CSV table of C-alpha atoms and ligand atoms in Angstrom, one decimal:
chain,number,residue,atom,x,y,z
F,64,UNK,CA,75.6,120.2,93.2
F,65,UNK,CA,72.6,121.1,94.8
F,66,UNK,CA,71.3,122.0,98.7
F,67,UNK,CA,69.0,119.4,100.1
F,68,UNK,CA,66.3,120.7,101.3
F,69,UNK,CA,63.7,118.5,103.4
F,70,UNK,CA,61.1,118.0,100.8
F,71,UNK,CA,63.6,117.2,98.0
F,72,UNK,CA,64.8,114.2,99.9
F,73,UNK,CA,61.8,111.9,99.4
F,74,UNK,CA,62.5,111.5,95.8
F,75,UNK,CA,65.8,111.2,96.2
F,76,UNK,CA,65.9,108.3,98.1
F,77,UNK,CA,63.1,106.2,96.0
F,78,UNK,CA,65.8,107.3,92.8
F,79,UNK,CA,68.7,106.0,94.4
F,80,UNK,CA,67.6,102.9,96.6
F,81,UNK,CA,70.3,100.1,95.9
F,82,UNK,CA,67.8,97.5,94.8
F,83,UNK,CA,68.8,96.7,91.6
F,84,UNK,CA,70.7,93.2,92.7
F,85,UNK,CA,69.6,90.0,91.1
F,86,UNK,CA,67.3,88.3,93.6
F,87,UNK,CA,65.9,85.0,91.4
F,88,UNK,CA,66.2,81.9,94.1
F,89,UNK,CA,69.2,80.6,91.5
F,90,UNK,CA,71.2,83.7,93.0
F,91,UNK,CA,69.9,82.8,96.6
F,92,UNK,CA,70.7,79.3,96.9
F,93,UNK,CA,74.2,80.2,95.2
F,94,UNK,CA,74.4,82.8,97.4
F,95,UNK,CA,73.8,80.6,100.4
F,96,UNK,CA,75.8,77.9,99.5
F,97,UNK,CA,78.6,79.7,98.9
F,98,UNK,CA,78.5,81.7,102.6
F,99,UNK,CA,78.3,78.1,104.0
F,100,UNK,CA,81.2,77.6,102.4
F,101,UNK,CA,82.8,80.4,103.6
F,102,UNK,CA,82.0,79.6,107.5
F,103,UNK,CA,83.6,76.7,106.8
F,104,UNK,CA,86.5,77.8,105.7
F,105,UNK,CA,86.6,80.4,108.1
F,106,UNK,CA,86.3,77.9,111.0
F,107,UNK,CA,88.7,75.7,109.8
F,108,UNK,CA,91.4,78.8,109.5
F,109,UNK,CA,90.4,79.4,113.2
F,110,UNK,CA,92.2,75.7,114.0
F,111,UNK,CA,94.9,76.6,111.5
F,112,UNK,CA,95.7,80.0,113.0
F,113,UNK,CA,95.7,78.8,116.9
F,114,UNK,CA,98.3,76.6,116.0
F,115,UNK,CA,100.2,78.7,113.7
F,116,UNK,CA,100.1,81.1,116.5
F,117,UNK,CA,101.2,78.9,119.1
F,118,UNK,CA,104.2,77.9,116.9
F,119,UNK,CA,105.4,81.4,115.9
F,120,UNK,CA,104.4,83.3,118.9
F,121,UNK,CA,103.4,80.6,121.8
F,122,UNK,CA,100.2,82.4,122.5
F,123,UNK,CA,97.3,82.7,120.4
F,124,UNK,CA,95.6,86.2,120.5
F,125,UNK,CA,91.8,85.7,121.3
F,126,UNK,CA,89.6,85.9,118.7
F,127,UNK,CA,85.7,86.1,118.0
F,128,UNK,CA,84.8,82.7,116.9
F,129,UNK,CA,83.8,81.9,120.8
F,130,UNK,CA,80.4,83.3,122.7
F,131,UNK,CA,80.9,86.4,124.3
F,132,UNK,CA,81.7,86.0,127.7
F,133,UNK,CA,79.1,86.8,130.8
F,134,UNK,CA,81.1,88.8,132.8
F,135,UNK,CA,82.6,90.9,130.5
F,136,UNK,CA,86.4,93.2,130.9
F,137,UNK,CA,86.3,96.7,130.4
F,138,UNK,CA,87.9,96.5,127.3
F,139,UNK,CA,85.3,94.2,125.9
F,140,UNK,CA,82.7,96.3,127.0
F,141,UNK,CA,83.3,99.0,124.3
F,142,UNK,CA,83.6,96.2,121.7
F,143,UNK,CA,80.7,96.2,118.8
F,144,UNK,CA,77.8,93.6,119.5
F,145,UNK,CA,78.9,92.3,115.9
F,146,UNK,CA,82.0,90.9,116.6
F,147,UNK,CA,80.4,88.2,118.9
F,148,UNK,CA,77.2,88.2,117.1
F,149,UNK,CA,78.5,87.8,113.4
F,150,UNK,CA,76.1,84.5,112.4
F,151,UNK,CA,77.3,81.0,111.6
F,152,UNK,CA,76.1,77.8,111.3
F,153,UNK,CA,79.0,76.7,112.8
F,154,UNK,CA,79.0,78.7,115.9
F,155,UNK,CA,75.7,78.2,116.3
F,156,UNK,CA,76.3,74.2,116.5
F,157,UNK,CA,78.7,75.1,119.2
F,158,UNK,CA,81.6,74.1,117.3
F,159,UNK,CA,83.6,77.1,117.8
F,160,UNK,CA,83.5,77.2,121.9
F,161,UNK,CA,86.5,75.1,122.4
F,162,UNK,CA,88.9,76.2,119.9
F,163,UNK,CA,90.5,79.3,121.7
F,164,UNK,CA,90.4,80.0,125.5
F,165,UNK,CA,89.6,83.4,125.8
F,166,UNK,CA,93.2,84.7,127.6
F,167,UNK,CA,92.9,87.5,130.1
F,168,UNK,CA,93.9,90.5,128.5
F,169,UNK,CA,97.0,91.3,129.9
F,170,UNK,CA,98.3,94.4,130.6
F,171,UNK,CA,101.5,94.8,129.1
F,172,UNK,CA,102.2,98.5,130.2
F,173,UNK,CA,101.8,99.5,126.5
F,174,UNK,CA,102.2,98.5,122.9
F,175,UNK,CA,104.2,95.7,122.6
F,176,UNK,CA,107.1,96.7,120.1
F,177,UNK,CA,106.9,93.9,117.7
F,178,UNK,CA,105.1,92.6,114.6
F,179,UNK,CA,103.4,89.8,114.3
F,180,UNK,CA,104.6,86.7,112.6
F,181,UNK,CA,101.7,87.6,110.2
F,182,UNK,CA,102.2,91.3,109.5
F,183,UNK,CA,104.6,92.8,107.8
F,184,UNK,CA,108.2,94.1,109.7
F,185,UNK,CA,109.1,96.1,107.1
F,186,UNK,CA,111.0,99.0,108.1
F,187,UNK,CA,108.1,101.6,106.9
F,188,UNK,CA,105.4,99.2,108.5
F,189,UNK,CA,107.2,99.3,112.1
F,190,UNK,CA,108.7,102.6,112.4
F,191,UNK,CA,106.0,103.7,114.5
F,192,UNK,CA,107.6,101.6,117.1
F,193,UNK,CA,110.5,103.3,117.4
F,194,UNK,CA,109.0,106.7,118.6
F,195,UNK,CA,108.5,106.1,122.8
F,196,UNK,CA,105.6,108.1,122.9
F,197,UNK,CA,103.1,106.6,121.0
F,198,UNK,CA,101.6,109.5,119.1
F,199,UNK,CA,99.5,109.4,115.8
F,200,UNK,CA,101.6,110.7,112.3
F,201,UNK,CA,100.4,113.9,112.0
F,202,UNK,CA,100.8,116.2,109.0
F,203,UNK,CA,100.5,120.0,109.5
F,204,UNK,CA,100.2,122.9,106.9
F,205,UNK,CA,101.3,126.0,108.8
F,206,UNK,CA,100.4,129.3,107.5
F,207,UNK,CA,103.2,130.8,105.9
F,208,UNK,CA,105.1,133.6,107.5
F,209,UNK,CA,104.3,136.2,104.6
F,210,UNK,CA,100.7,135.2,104.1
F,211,UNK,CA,100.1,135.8,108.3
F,212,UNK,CA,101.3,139.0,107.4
F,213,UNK,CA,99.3,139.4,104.4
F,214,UNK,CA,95.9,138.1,106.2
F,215,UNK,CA,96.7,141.3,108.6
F,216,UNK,CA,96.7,139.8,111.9
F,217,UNK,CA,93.3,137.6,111.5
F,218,UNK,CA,94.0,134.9,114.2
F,219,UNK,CA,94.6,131.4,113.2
F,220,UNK,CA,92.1,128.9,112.5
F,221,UNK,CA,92.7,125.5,113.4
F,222,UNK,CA,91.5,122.4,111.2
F,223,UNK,CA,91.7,118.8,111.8
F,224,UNK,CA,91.5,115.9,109.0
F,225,UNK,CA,90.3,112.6,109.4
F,226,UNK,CA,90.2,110.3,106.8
F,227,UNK,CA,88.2,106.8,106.2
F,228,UNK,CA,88.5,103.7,106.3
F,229,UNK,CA,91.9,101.9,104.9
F,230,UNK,CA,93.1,105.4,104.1
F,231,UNK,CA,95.8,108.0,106.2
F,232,UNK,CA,96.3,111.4,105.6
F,233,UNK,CA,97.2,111.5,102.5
F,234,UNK,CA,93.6,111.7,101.3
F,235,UNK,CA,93.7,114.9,102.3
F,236,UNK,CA,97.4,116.6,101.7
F,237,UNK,CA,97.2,115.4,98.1
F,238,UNK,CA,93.8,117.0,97.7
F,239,UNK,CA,92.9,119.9,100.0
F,240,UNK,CA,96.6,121.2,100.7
F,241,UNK,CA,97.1,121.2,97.2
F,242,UNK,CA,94.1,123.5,96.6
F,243,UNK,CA,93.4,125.6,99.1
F,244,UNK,CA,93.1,129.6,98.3
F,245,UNK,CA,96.1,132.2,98.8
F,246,UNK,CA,93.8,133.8,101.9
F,247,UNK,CA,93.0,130.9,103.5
F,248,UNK,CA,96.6,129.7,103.4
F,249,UNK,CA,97.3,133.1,105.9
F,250,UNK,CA,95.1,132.1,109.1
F,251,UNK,CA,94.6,128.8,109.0
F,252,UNK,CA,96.5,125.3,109.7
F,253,UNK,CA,95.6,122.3,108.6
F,254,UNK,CA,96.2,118.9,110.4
F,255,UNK,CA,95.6,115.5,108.7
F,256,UNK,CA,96.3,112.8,110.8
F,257,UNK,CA,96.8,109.3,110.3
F,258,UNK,CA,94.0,107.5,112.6
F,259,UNK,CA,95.5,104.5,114.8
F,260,UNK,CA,96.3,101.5,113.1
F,261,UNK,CA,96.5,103.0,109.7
F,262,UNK,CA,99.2,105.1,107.5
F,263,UNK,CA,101.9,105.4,109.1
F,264,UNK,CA,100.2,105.8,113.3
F,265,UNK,CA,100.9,103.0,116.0
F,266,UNK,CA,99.5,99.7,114.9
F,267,UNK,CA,99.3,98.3,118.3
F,268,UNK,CA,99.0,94.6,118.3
F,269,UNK,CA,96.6,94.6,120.9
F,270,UNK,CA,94.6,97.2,120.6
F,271,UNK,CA,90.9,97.1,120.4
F,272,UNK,CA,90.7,100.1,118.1
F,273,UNK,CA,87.6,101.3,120.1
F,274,UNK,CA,86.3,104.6,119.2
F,275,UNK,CA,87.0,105.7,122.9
F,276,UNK,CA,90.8,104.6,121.7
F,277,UNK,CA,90.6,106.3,118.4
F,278,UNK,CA,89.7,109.7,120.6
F,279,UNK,CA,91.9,109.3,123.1
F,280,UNK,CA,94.7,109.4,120.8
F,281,UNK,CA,93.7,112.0,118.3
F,282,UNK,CA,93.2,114.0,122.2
F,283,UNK,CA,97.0,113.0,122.8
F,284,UNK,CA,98.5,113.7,119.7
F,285,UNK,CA,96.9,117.3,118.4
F,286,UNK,CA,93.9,118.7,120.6
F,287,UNK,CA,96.8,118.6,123.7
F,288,UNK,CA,100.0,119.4,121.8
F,289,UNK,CA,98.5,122.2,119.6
F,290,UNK,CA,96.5,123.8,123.1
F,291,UNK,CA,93.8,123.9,120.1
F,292,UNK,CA,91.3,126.1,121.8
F,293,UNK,CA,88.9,126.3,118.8
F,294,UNK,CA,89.2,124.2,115.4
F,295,UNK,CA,86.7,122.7,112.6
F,296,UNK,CA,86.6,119.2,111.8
F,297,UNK,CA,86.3,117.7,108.5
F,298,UNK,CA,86.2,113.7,107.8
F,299,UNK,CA,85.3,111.4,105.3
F,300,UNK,CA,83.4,108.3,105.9
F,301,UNK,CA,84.5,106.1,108.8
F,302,UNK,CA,86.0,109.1,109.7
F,303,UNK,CA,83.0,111.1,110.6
F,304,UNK,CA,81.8,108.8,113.8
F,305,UNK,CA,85.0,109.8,114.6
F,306,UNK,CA,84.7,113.4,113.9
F,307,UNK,CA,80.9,113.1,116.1
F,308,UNK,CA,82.9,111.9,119.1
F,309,UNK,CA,85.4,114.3,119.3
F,310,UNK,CA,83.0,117.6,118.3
F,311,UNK,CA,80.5,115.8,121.2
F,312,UNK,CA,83.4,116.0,123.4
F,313,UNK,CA,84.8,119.4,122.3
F,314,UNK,CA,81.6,121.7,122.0
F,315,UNK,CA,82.9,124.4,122.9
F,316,UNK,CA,85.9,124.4,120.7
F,317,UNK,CA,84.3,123.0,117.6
F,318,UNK,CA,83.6,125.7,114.9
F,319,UNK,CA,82.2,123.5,112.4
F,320,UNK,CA,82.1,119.8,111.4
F,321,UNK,CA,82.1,118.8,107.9
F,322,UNK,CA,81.5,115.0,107.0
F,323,UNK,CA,82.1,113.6,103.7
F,324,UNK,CA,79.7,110.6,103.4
F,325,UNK,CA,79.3,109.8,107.1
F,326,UNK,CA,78.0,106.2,107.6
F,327,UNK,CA,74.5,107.0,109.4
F,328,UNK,CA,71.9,104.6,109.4
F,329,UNK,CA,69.2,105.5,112.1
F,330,UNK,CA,68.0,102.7,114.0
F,331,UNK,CA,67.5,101.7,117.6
F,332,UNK,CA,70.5,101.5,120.1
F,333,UNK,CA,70.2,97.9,120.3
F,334,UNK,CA,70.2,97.0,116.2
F,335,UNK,CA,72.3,99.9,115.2
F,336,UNK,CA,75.2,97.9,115.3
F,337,UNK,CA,74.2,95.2,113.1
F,338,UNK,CA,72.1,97.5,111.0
F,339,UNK,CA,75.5,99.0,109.8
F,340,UNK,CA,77.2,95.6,109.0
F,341,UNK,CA,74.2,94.7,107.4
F,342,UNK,CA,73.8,97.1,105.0
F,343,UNK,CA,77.2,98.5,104.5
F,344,UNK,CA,78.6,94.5,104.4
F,345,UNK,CA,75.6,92.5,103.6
F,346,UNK,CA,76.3,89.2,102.7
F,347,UNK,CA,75.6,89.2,98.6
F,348,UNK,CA,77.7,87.7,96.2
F,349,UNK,CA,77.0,91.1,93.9
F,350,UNK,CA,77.8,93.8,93.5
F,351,UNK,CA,81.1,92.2,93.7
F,352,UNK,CA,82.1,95.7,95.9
F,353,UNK,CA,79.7,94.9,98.5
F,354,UNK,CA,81.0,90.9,98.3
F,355,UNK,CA,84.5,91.7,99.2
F,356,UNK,CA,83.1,93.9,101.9
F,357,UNK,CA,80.9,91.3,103.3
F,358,UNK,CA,83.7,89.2,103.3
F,359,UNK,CA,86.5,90.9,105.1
F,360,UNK,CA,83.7,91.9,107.9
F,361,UNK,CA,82.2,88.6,108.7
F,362,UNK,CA,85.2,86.4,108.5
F,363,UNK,CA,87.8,87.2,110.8
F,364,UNK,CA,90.3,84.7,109.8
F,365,UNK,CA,89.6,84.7,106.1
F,366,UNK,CA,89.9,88.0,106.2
F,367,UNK,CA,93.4,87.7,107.8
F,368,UNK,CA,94.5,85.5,105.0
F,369,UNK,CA,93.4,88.5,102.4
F,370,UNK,CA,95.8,90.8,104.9
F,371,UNK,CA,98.7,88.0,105.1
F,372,UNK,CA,98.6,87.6,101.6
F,373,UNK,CA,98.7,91.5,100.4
F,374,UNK,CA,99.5,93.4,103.2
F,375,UNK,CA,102.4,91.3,104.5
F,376,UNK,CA,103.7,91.3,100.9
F,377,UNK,CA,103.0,95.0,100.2
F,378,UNK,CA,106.5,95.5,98.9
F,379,UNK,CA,106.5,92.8,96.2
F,380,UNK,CA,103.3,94.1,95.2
F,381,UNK,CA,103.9,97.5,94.7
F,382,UNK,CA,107.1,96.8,92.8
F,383,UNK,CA,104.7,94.4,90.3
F,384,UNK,CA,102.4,97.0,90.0
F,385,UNK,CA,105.2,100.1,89.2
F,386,UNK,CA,106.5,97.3,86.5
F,387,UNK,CA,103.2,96.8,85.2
F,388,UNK,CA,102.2,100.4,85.1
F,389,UNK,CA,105.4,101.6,84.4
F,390,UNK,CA,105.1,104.6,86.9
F,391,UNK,CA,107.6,105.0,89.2
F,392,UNK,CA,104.9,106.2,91.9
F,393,UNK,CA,101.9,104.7,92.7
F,394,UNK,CA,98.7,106.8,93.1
F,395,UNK,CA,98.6,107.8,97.2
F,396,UNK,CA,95.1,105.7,97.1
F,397,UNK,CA,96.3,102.3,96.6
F,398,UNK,CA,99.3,102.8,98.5
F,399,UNK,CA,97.8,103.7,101.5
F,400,UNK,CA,95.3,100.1,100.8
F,401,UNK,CA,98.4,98.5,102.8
F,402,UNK,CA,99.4,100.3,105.3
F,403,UNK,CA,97.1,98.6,108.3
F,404,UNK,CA,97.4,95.1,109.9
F,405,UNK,CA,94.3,92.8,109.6
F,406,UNK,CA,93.8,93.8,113.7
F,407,UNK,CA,93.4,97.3,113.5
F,408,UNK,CA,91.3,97.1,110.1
F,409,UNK,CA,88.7,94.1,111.8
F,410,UNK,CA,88.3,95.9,114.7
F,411,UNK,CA,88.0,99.6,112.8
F,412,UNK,CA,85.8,98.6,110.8
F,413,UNK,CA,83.6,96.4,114.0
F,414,UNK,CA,84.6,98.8,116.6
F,415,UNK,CA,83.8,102.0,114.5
F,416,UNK,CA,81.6,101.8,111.9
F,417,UNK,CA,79.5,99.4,113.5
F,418,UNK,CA,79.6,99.9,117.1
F,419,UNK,CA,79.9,103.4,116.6
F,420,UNK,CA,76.7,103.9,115.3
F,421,UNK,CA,74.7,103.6,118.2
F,422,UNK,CA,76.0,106.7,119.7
F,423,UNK,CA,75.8,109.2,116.9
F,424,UNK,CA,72.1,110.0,117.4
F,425,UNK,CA,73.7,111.4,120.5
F,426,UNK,CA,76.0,113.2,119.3
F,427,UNK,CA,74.2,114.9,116.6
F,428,UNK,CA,71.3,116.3,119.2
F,429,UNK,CA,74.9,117.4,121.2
F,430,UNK,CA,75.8,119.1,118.7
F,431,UNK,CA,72.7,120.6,117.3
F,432,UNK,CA,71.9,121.2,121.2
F,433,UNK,CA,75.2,123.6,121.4
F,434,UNK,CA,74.2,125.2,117.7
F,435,UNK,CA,77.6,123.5,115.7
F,436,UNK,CA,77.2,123.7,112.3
F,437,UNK,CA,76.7,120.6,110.6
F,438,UNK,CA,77.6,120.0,106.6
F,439,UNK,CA,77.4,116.6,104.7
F,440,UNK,CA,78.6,116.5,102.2
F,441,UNK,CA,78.0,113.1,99.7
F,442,UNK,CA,78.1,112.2,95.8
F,443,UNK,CA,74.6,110.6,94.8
F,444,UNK,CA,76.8,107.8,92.9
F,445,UNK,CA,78.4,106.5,96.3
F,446,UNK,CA,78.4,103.2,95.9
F,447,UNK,CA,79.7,102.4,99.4
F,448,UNK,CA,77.9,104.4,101.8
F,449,UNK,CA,73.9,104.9,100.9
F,450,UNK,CA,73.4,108.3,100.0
F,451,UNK,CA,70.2,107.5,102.2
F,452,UNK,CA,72.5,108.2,105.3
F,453,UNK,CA,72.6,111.8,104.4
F,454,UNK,CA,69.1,112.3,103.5
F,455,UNK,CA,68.4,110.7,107.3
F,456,UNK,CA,70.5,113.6,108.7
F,457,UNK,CA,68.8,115.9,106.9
F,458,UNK,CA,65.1,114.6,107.4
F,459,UNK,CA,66.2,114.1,111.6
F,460,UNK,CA,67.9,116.8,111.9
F,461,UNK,CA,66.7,119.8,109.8
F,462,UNK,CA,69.5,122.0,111.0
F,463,UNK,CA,72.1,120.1,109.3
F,464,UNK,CA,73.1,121.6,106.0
F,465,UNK,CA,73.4,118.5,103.1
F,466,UNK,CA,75.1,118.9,99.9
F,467,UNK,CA,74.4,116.3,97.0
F,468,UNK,CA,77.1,116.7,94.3
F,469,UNK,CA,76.0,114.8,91.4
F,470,UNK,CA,78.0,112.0,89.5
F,471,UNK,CA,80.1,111.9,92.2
F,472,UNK,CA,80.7,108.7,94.4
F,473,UNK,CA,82.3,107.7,97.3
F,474,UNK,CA,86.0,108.7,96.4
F,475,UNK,CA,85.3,111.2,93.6
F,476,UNK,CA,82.8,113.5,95.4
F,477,UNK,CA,86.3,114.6,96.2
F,478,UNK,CA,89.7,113.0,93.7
F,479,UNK,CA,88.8,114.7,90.6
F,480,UNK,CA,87.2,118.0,91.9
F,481,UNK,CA,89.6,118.6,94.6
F,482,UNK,CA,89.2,122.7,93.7
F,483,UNK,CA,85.5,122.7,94.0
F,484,UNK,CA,85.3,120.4,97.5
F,485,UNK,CA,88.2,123.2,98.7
F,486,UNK,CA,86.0,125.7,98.1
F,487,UNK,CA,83.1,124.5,99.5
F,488,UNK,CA,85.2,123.7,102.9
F,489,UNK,CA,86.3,127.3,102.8
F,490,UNK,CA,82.5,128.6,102.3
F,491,UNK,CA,81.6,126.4,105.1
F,492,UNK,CA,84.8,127.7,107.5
F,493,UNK,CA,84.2,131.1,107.0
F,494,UNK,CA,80.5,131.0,107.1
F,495,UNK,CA,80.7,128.9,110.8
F,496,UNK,CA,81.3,132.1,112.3
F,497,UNK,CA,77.9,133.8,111.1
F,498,UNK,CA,75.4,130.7,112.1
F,499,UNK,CA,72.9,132.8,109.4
F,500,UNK,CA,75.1,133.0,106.1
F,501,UNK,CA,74.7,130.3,103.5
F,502,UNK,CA,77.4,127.6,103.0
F,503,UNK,CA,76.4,128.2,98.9
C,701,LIG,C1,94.2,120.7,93.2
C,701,LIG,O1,94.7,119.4,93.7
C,701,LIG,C2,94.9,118.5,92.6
C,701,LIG,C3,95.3,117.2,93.3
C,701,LIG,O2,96.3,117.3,94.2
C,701,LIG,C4,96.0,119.0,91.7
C,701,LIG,O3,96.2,118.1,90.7
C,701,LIG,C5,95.6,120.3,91.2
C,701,LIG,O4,96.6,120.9,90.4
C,701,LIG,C6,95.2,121.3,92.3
C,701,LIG,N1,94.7,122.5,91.7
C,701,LIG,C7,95.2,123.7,91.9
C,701,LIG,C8,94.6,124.8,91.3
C,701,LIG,O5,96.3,123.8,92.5
């Protein structure tokens, strides 16, 4: 592991550019041919769905195949430019104007309390429902009783967890939890929450899954119920342009933020957006990683298939794999791969990686601005997330503190050295009150 400092991070990023992908013009016509394909496909399955829709439900949910509309909702304001602006051929012929009506959104007074035909209804999937308020799952580490005593009346620190994408809490009580120190378990609590639409949070069936909704909620269900006056923030990955909003919001209260390979690609306003999808879901048929990525971001109803096909059968799937494995658990990881319906995924993954991008310039000069202390943390093996996005904080904003951990990548710069990543947190809490001390 090592501190970045600003002059370190040129050679960094010439080492660890992700160029090495075949680029012969077999690969590229291949390549093209087989995203023709795909459009194709993908506009077919918009036909197929409308009327599978129709028949299950009798109304087809809008979808992104159309033009954006002119006068635009306020809802669809907040939506990321790369929903609408995904390229096809087949759009671009026009094709896909006339296949769904865009349907005024309307306002149902709420969540609308039941699965869709194409998600699953299991009872774990739809318990969410049955709560009135519609909260997120939270899961809170309280200090214990004897350790307050112990810590001799330091007051409580507050924490909050967010995890990435097609992840929930878990990511962090399986990991952190388990291994923080005897003194910080005296004054501080930890909450991990599920973020909407994945684990076991609301799922609502038309949601948007906006960052302005992702905030709002996490406002609803801790910052208001805990009256937290004063917490640090710590996310991984999609997580952390959550994490910017909320600290943005809450300068005042915010201590510190810690993010865990944040998705940070500087560009203008207008391209950020695309910028993102581009190079976290660029369309290449290798890696094979970055394939399946591509593909569950630029096809909508393909992607829905993918989600039908797994997510609606989750059960059946983990029972093959426990037979196969012959464990009787599965690891926390690929359990929580299921636990999200292809809407709140799609638009996550549109509405908050992408779309959020454009704003976290923003947030970081708030931020810097009102003196927060700012740590990234990323492995220089992260294969999802460019470690270039950290060197950028680092080379725009000085301030922020960057930690490389080496031969780690995008999971393991945390699974596998869960004690050292604790630590490092706790260095990082306990330094935020003293702006001067080092996090090492
Ligand atoms: C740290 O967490 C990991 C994962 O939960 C666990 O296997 C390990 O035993 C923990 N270490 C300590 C010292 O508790």
């Amino acid at each position: 592991m090592y501190v970045l400092s600003s002059t370190y991070s040129i050679r960094v990023e010439v080492e660890y550019g992700r160029e090495n992908v075949p680029q012969t013009s077999t690969y590229a016509f291949l390549s093209s041919i087989i995203f023709l394909f795909l459009d194709f496909i993908d506009t077919l399955l918009c036909f197929i769905y409308r009327y599978l829709d129709e028949f299950f439900e009798g109304k087809a949910p809008h979808c992104y195949c159309k033009k954006r509309r002119e006068q635009v909702g306020e809802e669809e304001i907040e939506l990321s430019e790369t929903l609408y602006g995904r390229k096809s051929v087949f759009r671009k012929m026009g094709f896909l104007g006339f296949t769904r009506k865009w349907k005024e959104c309307e306002k149902t007074g709420g969540v609308q309390r039941k699965n869709r035909w194409s998600d699953c209804g299991c009872e774990s999937c739809v318990s969410w429902m049955k709560n009135d308020e519609k909260k997120l799952h939270v899961v809170v580490r309280e200090p214990s009783q004897d350790s307050i005593k112990a810590s001799r009346g330091n007051p409580i620190e507050n924490v909050i967890f967010l995890h990435g994408f097609i992840s929930s809490s878990s990511f962090w009580t399986e990991t952190v939890f388990h291994n923080i120190s005897e003194s910080v378990k005296g004054n501080y609590r930890l909450i991990a929450v599920d973020l909407l639409g994945f684990g076991k949070s609301p799922k609502p069936r038309d949601g948007f899954y906006t960052l302005r909704e992702h905030l709002d909620i996490i406002e609803k269900s801790v910052i208001a119920p805990f009256d937290l006056k004063s917490f640090h923030l710590v996310a991984h990955s999609m997580g952390c342009t959550i994490a910017f909003a909320v600290a943005a919001k809450y300068t005042k209260s915010v201590k510190s933020v810690t993010l865990v390979a944040p998705p940070y690609l500087p560009s203008s306003k207008d391209e950020a957006s695309f910028t993102v999808l581009n190079r976290l879901a660029e369309r290449r048929l290798w890696p094979p990683l970055l394939f399946a990525s591509s593909f569950m971001s630029w096809y909508e109803h393909l992607g829905r298939c993918v989600c039908f096909f797994i997510c609606r059968n989750h059960r059946i799937w983990e029972s093959t794999l426990k037979l196969l494995t012959r464990k009787r658990e599965l690891h926390f990881m690929i359990m929580d791969l299921t636990k999200h319906t292809h809407r709140s995924a799609w638009h996550s993954m549109h509405n908050v990686i992408c779309g959020g991008a454009k704003y976290i310039d923003d947030y970081l000069n708030t931020l810097i601005k009102h003196g927060i202390k700012i740590c990234v943390i990323q492995g220089d093996q992260d294969d999802v997330i460019p470690l270039k996005c950290s060197i950028n904080i680092k080379m725009k904003f000085p301030d922020a503190k960057v930690l490389i951990i080496t031969n780690a990548g995008h999971i393991t710069v945390i699974l596998g050295r869960e004690k050292e990543f604790t630590q490092s947190l706790e260095r990082i809490w306990s330094s935020s009150a003293d702006t001067n001390a080092l996090v090492e």
